[in-house]
CSV table of C-alpha atoms in Angstrom, one decimal:
chain,number,residue,atom,x,y,z
A,551,MET,CA,47.5,-58.1,50.9
A,552,MET,CA,50.7,-57.3,49.9
A,553,SER,CA,53.4,-59.7,48.5
A,554,SER,CA,55.7,-60.4,51.1
A,555,PRO,CA,58.5,-63.1,49.6
A,556,TRP,CA,61.5,-62.4,52.2
A,557,ALA,CA,60.3,-64.3,54.8
A,558,SER,CA,62.8,-66.9,55.3
A,559,PRO,CA,61.6,-70.7,54.7
A,560,ASP,CA,60.4,-72.7,57.7
A,561,PRO,CA,62.3,-76.0,57.8
A,562,THR,CA,59.6,-78.1,59.1
A,563,ASP,CA,58.1,-76.9,56.2
A,564,SER,CA,60.6,-77.9,53.8
A,565,ALA,CA,60.7,-81.4,55.0
A,566,ARG,CA,56.8,-81.8,55.4
A,567,GLU,CA,56.5,-80.2,51.9
A,568,ARG,CA,59.7,-83.2,50.9
A,569,SER,CA,57.9,-86.3,52.2
A,570,GLU,CA,54.6,-85.5,50.5
A,571,GLN,CA,56.7,-85.7,47.0
A,572,SER,CA,57.9,-88.8,47.4
A,573,SER,CA,54.7,-90.4,49.2
A,574,ALA,CA,53.5,-89.7,45.6
A,575,GLN,CA,56.3,-91.8,43.5
A,576,PRO,CA,55.8,-94.9,42.8
A,577,GLY,CA,57.0,-97.7,44.9
A,578,PHE,CA,57.0,-94.8,47.7
A,579,VAL,CA,57.3,-97.3,51.2
A,580,ALA,CA,56.1,-94.9,54.1
A,581,PRO,CA,58.7,-95.4,57.3
A,582,GLY,CA,58.0,-98.3,59.5
A,583,THR,CA,55.8,-100.4,56.8
A,584,GLN,CA,56.5,-103.4,54.7
A,585,PRO,CA,56.6,-102.7,50.8
A,586,THR,CA,54.4,-103.9,48.4
A,587,GLN,CA,55.6,-107.0,46.6
A,588,PRO,CA,54.7,-107.2,42.3
A,589,GLY,CA,52.0,-109.2,41.9
A,590,PHE,CA,50.8,-109.3,45.6
A,591,THR,CA,46.9,-110.1,46.2
A,592,ALA,CA,44.6,-110.3,49.0
A,593,PRO,CA,43.2,-112.7,49.9
A,594,GLY,CA,41.1,-114.3,48.6
A,595,ALA,CA,41.0,-112.1,45.6
A,596,GLN,CA,42.3,-113.1,42.7
A,597,PRO,CA,44.7,-112.0,40.6
A,598,ALA,CA,44.5,-110.0,37.8
A,599,GLN,CA,46.7,-111.3,34.8
A,600,PRO,CA,48.3,-109.1,31.8
A,601,GLY,CA,46.2,-109.4,28.6
A,602,PHE,CA,42.2,-109.9,30.6
A,603,THR,CA,39.2,-110.0,29.0
A,604,ALA,CA,36.2,-110.5,30.4
A,605,PRO,CA,34.1,-113.2,29.2
A,606,GLY,CA,32.6,-113.9,26.0
A,607,ALA,CA,34.6,-111.3,24.3
A,608,GLN,CA,37.8,-111.4,22.2
A,609,PRO,CA,41.0,-110.2,23.3
A,610,ALA,CA,42.3,-107.2,20.7
A,611,GLN,CA,45.8,-109.3,19.5
A,612,PRO,CA,48.5,-106.0,18.5
A,613,GLY,CA,48.6,-105.8,15.0
A,614,PHE,CA,44.5,-107.9,14.7
A,615,VAL,CA,43.9,-107.8,11.2
A,616,ALA,CA,40.1,-108.5,10.1
A,617,PRO,CA,39.9,-111.4,7.3
A,618,GLY,CA,39.9,-110.2,3.7
A,619,ALA,CA,41.4,-107.1,4.9
A,620,GLN,CA,44.8,-106.3,3.7
A,621,PRO,CA,46.5,-104.7,6.8
A,622,ALA,CA,47.3,-100.4,7.0
A,623,GLN,CA,50.9,-100.2,5.2
A,624,PRO,CA,52.5,-97.9,7.7
A,625,GLY,CA,52.2,-94.1,6.8
A,626,PHE,CA,49.3,-95.2,4.6
A,627,VAL,CA,46.5,-92.0,4.4
A,628,ALA,CA,43.0,-92.5,3.1
A,629,PRO,CA,42.7,-91.8,-0.6
A,630,GLY,CA,41.6,-87.7,-0.1
A,631,ALA,CA,42.7,-87.0,3.1
A,632,GLN,CA,46.0,-85.2,3.1
A,633,PRO,CA,48.3,-86.4,5.5
A,634,ALA,CA,49.6,-84.1,8.9
A,635,GLN,CA,52.3,-86.5,10.0
A,636,PRO,CA,55.8,-84.9,10.7
A,637,GLY,CA,58.8,-84.7,8.3
A,638,PHE,CA,56.0,-84.2,5.4
A,639,THR,CA,57.6,-84.6,2.0
A,640,ALA,CA,55.9,-83.5,-1.0
A,641,PRO,CA,56.3,-85.3,-4.3
A,642,GLY,CA,59.0,-85.6,-6.6
A,643,THR,CA,61.3,-83.7,-3.3
A,644,GLN,CA,63.4,-85.9,-1.4
A,645,PRO,CA,63.0,-85.8,2.5
A,646,ALA,CA,65.8,-83.7,4.1
A,647,GLN,CA,68.8,-85.9,5.7
A,648,PRO,CA,69.9,-85.9,9.6
A,649,GLY,CA,72.3,-83.3,9.2
A,650,PHE,CA,71.9,-81.6,6.3
A,651,THR,CA,73.1,-78.7,4.8
A,652,ALA,CA,71.7,-75.8,2.9
A,653,PRO,CA,74.4,-74.8,0.0
A,654,GLY,CA,76.2,-71.5,1.1
A,655,THR,CA,75.4,-72.2,4.7
A,656,GLN,CA,77.4,-72.8,8.7
A,657,PRO,CA,76.4,-76.2,9.9
A,658,VAL,CA,75.5,-75.3,13.8
A,659,SER,CA,77.6,-77.7,15.4
A,660,PRO,CA,75.7,-79.4,18.3
A,661,LEU,CA,76.1,-77.6,22.2
A,662,PRO,CA,79.3,-79.4,24.6
A,663,ALA,CA,78.3,-81.5,26.6
A,664,PRO,CA,78.0,-80.9,30.1
A,665,GLN,CA,81.7,-81.6,32.2
A,666,ASN,CA,82.1,-83.6,35.2
A,667,GLY,CA,78.5,-81.6,36.5
A,668,GLN,CA,79.6,-78.7,35.2
A,669,PRO,CA,76.6,-76.5,33.2
A,670,ARG,CA,77.2,-75.5,29.7
A,671,PRO,CA,79.5,-72.3,28.9
A,672,ASP,CA,77.0,-70.7,26.6
A,673,ALA,CA,73.6,-71.8,28.3
A,674,GLY,CA,71.5,-69.6,28.9
A,675,PRO,CA,69.4,-68.7,32.2
A,676,GLY,CA,67.9,-71.3,34.1
A,677,ALA,CA,64.8,-70.9,35.8
A,678,SER,CA,65.3,-68.3,38.3
A,679,GLY,CA,66.9,-65.9,35.8
A,680,TYR,CA,70.2,-67.3,36.7
A,681,SER,CA,72.9,-67.9,33.4
A,682,GLN,CA,74.5,-70.9,33.9
A,683,SER,CA,77.7,-69.3,32.6
A,684,THR,CA,79.4,-66.8,35.3
A,685,SER,CA,77.8,-64.0,33.3
A,686,TRP,CA,74.5,-63.1,33.7
A,687,ALA,CA,72.3,-63.5,30.2
A,688,TRP,CA,68.7,-62.5,31.2
A,689,ALA,CA,67.4,-60.7,34.5
A,690,ALA,CA,63.9,-59.4,35.4
A,691,LYS,CA,63.5,-56.1,36.2
A,692,PRO,CA,59.9,-56.0,37.6
A,693,GLY,CA,60.6,-52.4,39.8
A,694,ILE,CA,63.4,-50.3,40.9
A,695,ILE,CA,65.9,-52.9,39.6
A,696,ALA,CA,66.9,-55.9,37.5
A,697,LEU,CA,66.7,-59.3,39.8
A,698,ARG,CA,69.9,-60.1,39.9
A,699,PRO,CA,73.6,-59.6,41.7
A,700,LEU,CA,73.7,-56.1,41.3
A,701,THR,CA,76.6,-53.5,41.3
A,702,LEU,CA,77.6,-49.7,42.1
A,703,SER,CA,76.1,-47.8,40.2
A,704,ASP,CA,72.6,-50.3,40.1
A,705,LEU,CA,72.5,-49.2,43.8
A,706,MET,CA,72.4,-46.3,43.4
A,707,SER,CA,69.9,-45.6,40.7
A,708,GLY,CA,67.8,-48.6,42.2
A,709,SER,CA,67.7,-46.0,45.2
A,710,PHE,CA,66.9,-42.8,44.1
A,711,ALA,CA,64.3,-44.3,41.2
A,712,ALA,CA,62.8,-44.6,44.9
A,713,LEU,CA,62.4,-41.7,45.5
A,714,ARG,CA,60.9,-40.6,41.7
A,715,ARG,CA,58.9,-43.1,42.0
A,716,ASN,CA,57.7,-43.0,46.0
A,717,PRO,CA,58.4,-40.2,46.9
A,718,LYS,CA,55.0,-39.4,49.6
A,719,VAL,CA,56.9,-42.0,51.7
A,720,LEU,CA,60.0,-41.8,50.9
A,721,PHE,CA,60.3,-37.9,52.0
A,722,GLY,CA,57.1,-37.1,52.9
A,723,TYR,CA,56.8,-39.3,56.2
A,724,THR,CA,60.8,-38.8,56.8
A,725,ILE,CA,60.0,-35.2,57.4
A,726,VAL,CA,57.2,-35.3,59.5
A,727,ILE,CA,59.0,-37.8,61.7
A,728,MET,CA,62.1,-36.2,61.8
A,729,THR,CA,60.0,-32.5,62.3
A,730,ILE,CA,59.1,-34.0,65.9
A,731,VAL,CA,62.1,-35.2,65.7
A,732,ALA,CA,63.8,-32.6,65.8
A,733,LEU,CA,61.0,-30.7,68.5
A,734,VAL,CA,62.3,-32.7,70.6
A,735,ASN,CA,65.7,-32.3,69.7
A,736,GLY,CA,64.6,-27.7,70.3
A,737,LEU,CA,63.2,-29.2,73.8
A,738,ALA,CA,66.5,-31.4,74.9
A,739,VAL,CA,68.7,-28.0,74.1
A,740,PHE,CA,66.6,-25.4,75.2
A,741,MET,CA,66.1,-28.2,79.2
A,742,PRO,CA,70.8,-27.1,80.2
A,743,PHE,CA,70.7,-23.5,79.0
A,744,TYR,CA,67.9,-23.0,81.2
A,745,SER,CA,68.8,-24.7,84.1
A,746,LEU,CA,72.8,-22.8,83.5
A,747,MET,CA,70.9,-19.3,83.2
A,748,THR,CA,69.2,-20.8,87.0
A,749,LEU,CA,72.8,-21.1,88.0
A,750,SER,CA,74.5,-17.8,87.0
A,751,GLY,CA,71.4,-16.2,88.7
A,752,SER,CA,72.2,-17.7,91.8
A,753,THR,CA,75.8,-17.3,91.4
A,754,SER,CA,75.3,-13.6,90.5
A,755,ASP,CA,73.2,-12.8,93.8
A,756,PRO,CA,74.8,-11.5,96.1
A,757,GLN,CA,71.9,-13.1,98.5
A,758,ALA,CA,71.7,-16.6,97.3
A,759,SER,CA,73.8,-19.6,100.0
A,760,TYR,CA,75.5,-21.8,99.4
A,761,ASN,CA,72.4,-24.4,100.1
A,762,ASP,CA,70.5,-22.7,96.8
A,763,PHE,CA,74.0,-22.7,94.9
A,764,LEU,CA,74.2,-26.5,94.9
A,765,ALA,CA,70.5,-27.1,94.3
A,766,SER,CA,70.7,-24.7,90.6
A,767,SER,CA,74.2,-27.2,90.0
A,768,SER,CA,72.4,-30.3,90.4
A,769,LEU,CA,69.4,-29.1,88.6
A,770,SER,CA,71.9,-28.4,85.8
A,771,LEU,CA,73.7,-30.9,85.7
A,772,ILE,CA,70.6,-33.4,86.0
A,773,SER,CA,69.1,-31.1,83.3
A,774,THR,CA,72.0,-31.3,81.4
A,775,LEU,CA,72.1,-35.5,81.6
A,776,LEU,CA,68.3,-35.9,81.1
A,777,SER,CA,68.1,-33.8,77.0
A,778,TYR,CA,71.3,-36.4,75.7
A,779,VAL,CA,68.9,-38.9,77.1
A,780,VAL,CA,66.1,-37.6,75.6
A,781,LEU,CA,68.5,-36.6,72.5
A,782,PHE,CA,69.4,-40.4,72.2
A,783,LEU,CA,65.6,-41.2,72.6
A,784,ALA,CA,63.9,-39.3,70.3
A,785,THR,CA,66.6,-40.1,67.5
A,786,PHE,CA,66.8,-43.8,68.2
A,787,LEU,CA,62.7,-44.3,68.1
A,788,GLY,CA,62.5,-41.9,65.4
A,789,GLY,CA,65.4,-43.5,63.3
A,790,ALA,CA,64.4,-47.1,64.1
A,791,LEU,CA,60.7,-46.3,63.0
A,792,ILE,CA,61.6,-43.9,60.0
A,793,ASN,CA,64.2,-47.4,58.7
A,794,GLY,CA,61.2,-49.8,59.5
A,795,VAL,CA,58.4,-48.1,56.6
A,796,LEU,CA,61.1,-46.9,54.3
A,797,SER,CA,62.4,-50.3,54.6
A,798,VAL,CA,58.9,-52.6,53.2
A,799,THR,CA,57.9,-49.5,50.4
A,800,VAL,CA,61.4,-49.7,48.9
A,801,SER,CA,61.4,-53.9,49.4
A,802,GLN,CA,57.5,-54.0,47.6
A,803,MET,CA,59.8,-51.2,45.1
A,804,VAL,CA,61.9,-54.4,44.3
A,805,ILE,CA,58.8,-56.7,43.2
A,806,GLY,CA,56.8,-53.3,41.1
A,807,LYS,CA,54.6,-52.5,44.4
A,808,LYS,CA,54.4,-48.9,44.9
A,809,ILE,CA,52.9,-48.8,48.5
A,810,THR,CA,50.4,-46.5,50.3
A,811,PHE,CA,51.8,-45.5,53.8
A,812,GLY,CA,48.8,-46.8,55.9
A,813,GLN,CA,50.3,-50.0,53.8
A,814,ALA,CA,53.2,-49.7,54.9
A,815,TRP,CA,52.1,-49.1,58.5
A,816,SER,CA,50.3,-52.1,58.3
A,817,MET,CA,52.9,-54.5,57.7
A,818,VAL,CA,55.6,-52.5,60.0
A,819,ARG,CA,53.4,-52.5,63.2
A,820,ARG,CA,53.7,-55.7,64.4
A,821,ARG,CA,57.2,-56.4,63.7
A,822,LEU,CA,57.7,-51.8,65.7
A,823,LEU,CA,59.3,-53.7,68.6
A,824,PRO,CA,61.4,-56.4,67.3
A,825,MET,CA,62.7,-53.7,65.2
A,826,ILE,CA,63.5,-51.7,67.7
A,827,GLY,CA,65.4,-54.9,70.7
A,828,ALA,CA,67.8,-55.5,67.1
A,829,SER,CA,68.7,-52.2,67.2
A,830,PHE,CA,69.3,-51.9,71.1
A,831,LEU,CA,71.0,-54.7,71.3
A,832,LEU,CA,73.4,-53.5,68.2
A,833,PHE,CA,73.7,-49.8,70.5
A,834,LEU,CA,74.8,-52.2,73.5
A,835,ILE,CA,77.2,-54.3,71.6
A,836,ILE,CA,78.8,-51.3,69.7
A,837,ALA,CA,78.5,-49.1,73.5
A,838,ILE,CA,79.4,-51.0,76.3
A,839,PRO,CA,82.7,-52.0,75.7
A,840,MET,CA,83.7,-47.9,74.4
A,841,ILE,CA,81.8,-46.8,78.0
A,842,LEU,CA,83.9,-49.1,79.7
A,843,TRP,CA,87.6,-48.7,77.2
A,844,GLY,CA,86.2,-44.4,78.3
A,845,VAL,CA,85.7,-45.3,82.1
A,846,GLY,CA,89.1,-47.2,82.6
A,847,PHE,CA,90.6,-44.5,80.5
A,848,LEU,CA,89.5,-41.3,82.5
A,849,ALA,CA,90.4,-44.5,86.4
A,850,MET,CA,93.3,-44.5,84.1
A,851,LEU,CA,94.1,-40.8,83.9
A,852,ILE,CA,93.0,-39.8,87.2
A,853,TRP,CA,95.7,-42.7,89.1
A,854,SER,CA,98.0,-41.0,86.3
A,855,LEU,CA,98.9,-38.2,89.2
A,856,GLU,CA,100.4,-40.4,92.1
A,857,SER,CA,101.7,-43.7,89.8
A,858,LYS,CA,103.6,-43.5,87.7
A,859,ILE,CA,102.8,-47.0,86.2
A,860,ALA,CA,99.6,-45.6,85.6
A,861,ASP,CA,101.2,-43.6,82.7
A,862,SER,CA,101.8,-46.6,80.9
A,863,LEU,CA,99.0,-48.0,81.4
A,864,ALA,CA,97.0,-44.5,80.8
A,865,ALA,CA,99.3,-45.0,77.3
A,866,VAL,CA,98.0,-48.5,76.8
A,867,MET,CA,94.5,-47.3,77.3
A,868,PHE,CA,95.0,-45.4,74.4
A,869,PHE,CA,96.4,-47.2,71.9
A,870,ILE,CA,94.0,-49.9,72.5
A,871,GLY,CA,91.4,-47.2,71.4
A,872,LEU,CA,92.0,-47.3,68.0
A,873,PRO,CA,91.8,-51.5,67.2
A,874,LEU,CA,88.9,-51.2,69.4
A,875,MET,CA,86.4,-48.8,67.6
A,876,LEU,CA,87.8,-50.3,64.1
A,877,ALA,CA,86.4,-54.3,65.6
A,878,LEU,CA,82.8,-52.6,67.0
A,879,TYR,CA,83.1,-51.0,63.6
A,880,SER,CA,82.8,-54.1,61.9
A,881,LEU,CA,81.0,-55.6,63.9
A,882,THR,CA,78.2,-53.1,62.6
A,883,VAL,CA,79.5,-53.7,59.2
A,884,ARG,CA,78.0,-57.5,59.1
A,885,PHE,CA,75.2,-56.5,62.2
A,886,LEU,CA,73.9,-53.9,59.1
A,887,TYR,CA,70.9,-55.6,58.2
A,888,ALA,CA,69.4,-56.5,61.5
A,889,PRO,CA,67.1,-54.1,61.6
A,890,ILE,CA,65.9,-55.6,58.4
A,891,CYS,CA,65.8,-59.1,58.5
A,892,ALA,CA,63.8,-58.0,61.6
A,893,VAL,CA,60.8,-56.2,60.0
A,894,LEU,CA,61.0,-58.1,56.5
A,895,GLU,CA,62.1,-61.4,57.8
A,896,HIS,CA,59.6,-61.8,60.7
A,897,LYS,CA,62.9,-62.7,63.3
A,898,GLY,CA,63.0,-61.6,66.5
A,899,PRO,CA,66.2,-60.2,67.8
A,900,ILE,CA,69.0,-62.2,68.7
A,901,GLN,CA,67.3,-63.8,65.1
A,902,SER,CA,67.4,-61.1,63.4
A,903,LEU,CA,71.4,-60.2,63.9
A,904,LYS,CA,72.3,-64.2,63.2
A,905,ARG,CA,70.2,-63.6,60.0
A,906,SER,CA,72.8,-60.3,59.4
A,907,TRP,CA,76.0,-61.8,60.2
A,908,THR,CA,75.2,-65.1,57.8
A,909,LEU,CA,74.3,-62.6,54.7
A,910,THR,CA,77.4,-60.1,55.4
A,911,SER,CA,79.6,-63.7,55.2
A,912,GLY,CA,81.9,-64.3,53.3
A,913,ALA,CA,81.1,-60.2,51.7
A,914,PHE,CA,81.7,-58.3,54.3
A,915,TRP,CA,84.4,-56.4,52.2
A,916,MET,CA,82.0,-55.5,49.6
A,917,THR,CA,79.7,-55.1,52.3
A,918,LEU,CA,82.4,-52.0,53.8
A,919,GLY,CA,83.2,-50.7,50.4
A,920,ARG,CA,79.2,-49.8,49.5
A,921,VAL,CA,78.5,-47.9,53.6
A,922,LEU,CA,81.1,-46.1,53.7
A,923,LEU,CA,80.4,-45.2,49.4
A,924,ILE,CA,76.7,-44.3,51.1
A,925,GLY,CA,77.9,-42.6,54.0
A,926,VAL,CA,80.7,-39.8,51.7
A,927,VAL,CA,77.7,-39.5,48.9
A,928,CYS,CA,75.4,-38.4,52.3
A,929,GLY,CA,77.6,-37.3,54.3
A,930,VAL,CA,78.6,-34.6,50.8
A,931,ILE,CA,75.0,-33.8,51.0
A,932,VAL,CA,74.3,-32.5,54.2
A,933,ASN,CA,77.7,-30.7,55.0
A,934,ILE,CA,76.7,-28.8,51.3
A,935,ILE,CA,72.7,-28.1,53.3
A,936,SER,CA,73.9,-27.1,56.3
A,937,THR,CA,77.1,-25.3,55.4
A,938,LEU,CA,73.7,-22.8,53.6
A,939,ILE,CA,71.8,-22.4,57.0
A,940,SER,CA,74.6,-22.2,58.5
A,941,VAL,CA,75.5,-19.1,57.0
A,942,ILE,CA,72.0,-17.3,56.7
A,943,VAL,CA,71.2,-18.5,60.2
A,944,LEU,CA,74.5,-16.9,61.2
A,945,GLY,CA,73.8,-13.9,59.5
A,946,ILE,CA,71.4,-13.3,60.8
A,947,GLY,CA,72.5,-14.1,64.8
A,948,PHE,CA,75.0,-11.3,63.9
A,949,ALA,CA,73.0,-9.3,63.5
A,950,PHE,CA,70.6,-9.3,65.6
A,951,LEU,CA,73.8,-9.8,68.5
A,952,SER,CA,75.5,-6.8,67.3
A,953,SER,CA,72.7,-4.1,67.9
A,954,ALA,CA,71.5,-6.3,71.7
A,955,SER,CA,72.6,-6.6,75.3
A,956,PHE,CA,73.0,-9.3,77.4
A,957,ASP,CA,72.1,-8.1,80.1
A,958,ASP,CA,68.4,-7.4,78.8
A,959,PRO,CA,66.9,-11.0,80.3
A,960,ASN,CA,65.4,-10.7,76.6
A,961,THR,CA,68.3,-10.7,75.1
A,962,VAL,CA,69.0,-14.2,76.1
A,963,TRP,CA,66.0,-15.7,75.6
A,964,SER,CA,65.8,-14.3,72.3
A,965,PHE,CA,69.8,-16.4,72.2
A,966,ALA,CA,68.3,-19.4,73.5
A,967,VAL,CA,65.1,-19.4,71.1
A,968,PHE,CA,68.1,-19.0,67.9
A,969,LEU,CA,70.0,-22.4,69.1
A,970,VAL,CA,66.6,-23.8,69.2
A,971,ILE,CA,65.7,-23.2,66.2
A,972,THR,CA,69.4,-23.8,64.8
A,973,SER,CA,69.9,-27.4,66.2
A,974,ALA,CA,65.8,-28.0,64.5
A,975,LEU,CA,66.9,-27.4,61.1
A,976,GLN,CA,70.1,-29.5,61.5
A,977,THR,CA,67.9,-32.1,62.3
A,978,LEU,CA,65.3,-31.5,59.1
A,979,VAL,CA,68.3,-31.5,57.5
A,980,TYR,CA,69.0,-35.5,58.0
A,981,SER,CA,65.1,-36.4,56.4
A,982,LEU,CA,66.9,-35.6,53.0
A,983,VAL,CA,69.1,-37.9,53.3
A,984,LEU,CA,67.8,-40.6,55.1
A,985,PRO,CA,66.4,-42.0,52.8
A,986,ILE,CA,68.7,-42.1,50.2
A,987,MET,CA,70.5,-44.9,53.3
A,988,SER,CA,67.3,-46.9,53.9
A,989,ALA,CA,66.8,-47.1,50.1
A,990,TYR,CA,70.3,-47.7,49.5
A,991,GLN,CA,70.6,-50.0,52.7
A,992,THR,CA,67.7,-52.3,51.9
A,993,LEU,CA,68.8,-52.9,48.3
A,994,MET,CA,72.0,-54.0,49.7
A,995,TYR,CA,70.1,-56.7,51.6
A,996,VAL,CA,68.5,-57.9,48.8
A,997,ASP,CA,71.5,-57.5,46.2
A,998,GLN,CA,72.6,-60.3,48.7
A,999,LYS,CA,70.0,-62.6,48.9
A,1000,ILE,CA,69.9,-62.6,45.6
A,1001,ARG,CA,73.7,-63.4,46.0
A,1002,LYS,CA,73.7,-66.0,49.1
A,1003,GLU,CA,70.5,-67.5,48.4
A,1004,ASN,CA,69.8,-67.7,44.4
A,1005,PHE,CA,66.7,-65.1,45.3
A,1006,ALA,CA,65.5,-63.5,41.8
A,1007,LEU,CA,62.6,-67.0,41.3
A,1008,VAL,CA,60.7,-66.1,44.3
A,1009,LEU,CA,61.1,-61.6,43.8
A,1010,ALA,CA,59.8,-62.8,40.1
A,1011,GLN,CA,57.1,-64.9,41.1
A,1012,ALA,CA,56.0,-62.3,44.1
A,1013,SER,CA,56.3,-59.9,41.8
A,1014,GLN,CA,53.4,-61.7,39.4
A,1015,GLY,CA,51.5,-62.2,42.2
A,1016,ARG,CA,52.5,-65.0,43.1
A,1017,GLY,CA,54.1,-64.7,45.5
């Protein structure tokens, strides 16, 4: 059974634990009961007197000395025995006085006492590894990161350390899923192309009727819309599967445990629906306002052809668009950890959104800056690889098209296959950066729990098999 220390504690369990601890304390009185009075004796019983001695026995008095014996002096040692008393001083030497300082050494000043409940400025780390000062004097590192608040360099180095430590799961699983997504996307790109070819054939046929043209146009529109739906579903579900498995894998590497794909999948499969639900709710939160804005802006543009008032309304709708997009992007930052919370903390979709909002509370700008940084890094990597692939593919395409004729149906179908392969390659490029982004965001989540919830101790215990 793999360690799973991420779930937030149940408040009812905490209350029960506190009740059990309180009941074990001296003088604890359960609610609704009367406290026991000192010296209370049950009816019909005799109270036990202090110093009670059984009949026929003599009580041992403090300092009792048998007749004819000398009382033992403090520090007395029997002949032939060696004392093992603290502070023993050899014969002929003087005992060290309190505060004694050897000649030539500096006296050690006592540590200052805490002021107003604040820790000493030079105090060491607490039980969780936190230094009692503003800086961390010590932090355990059982896995890919030290269990302390993380810097940008810690996040980047930890992300690449995760890739090096478990490439089979992070890269291998991602490439498998993205290959499937690429094939589906290729088919989705091919569907509208096929419908357009059918439509062009019906328009060029002089014997085609109006109904044939209308049927071809409807088929083209439906296939185009369907292709977009397939693209969205494939990308959405593929991304959810990848993020779930990768977040679990990275979270285990934080506590020094390298897991296989089977172990990761066993921890994720029961959380897939809540994770997909959280991701879908986040999509709706972002998409619905944008769709309403787009419909309103398009309606104003159409109305502006007949009314001058609509021109002003269309301009207002246009300028509303930018702050709306900024506000929606800020929501994606606040809900960034929702899918991770659904998997690691075993929360439902709505609870995951609330949990992410709590974790990012007071840390919005730091979270935004970190997200923008990893976006720039991954964007540069994707652009470099995509450019190289595009140059190669375009070179092959131009060489093929220069000697081909579009009047030949085989040329057209070959061009369609060329587009499908290009789309699939572009999709596969993202499989190289998705593990980096997933590891980075998971470590951001760990950092927030350490900062806000003093989570270092829990992770340290889990790394030792106690979590």
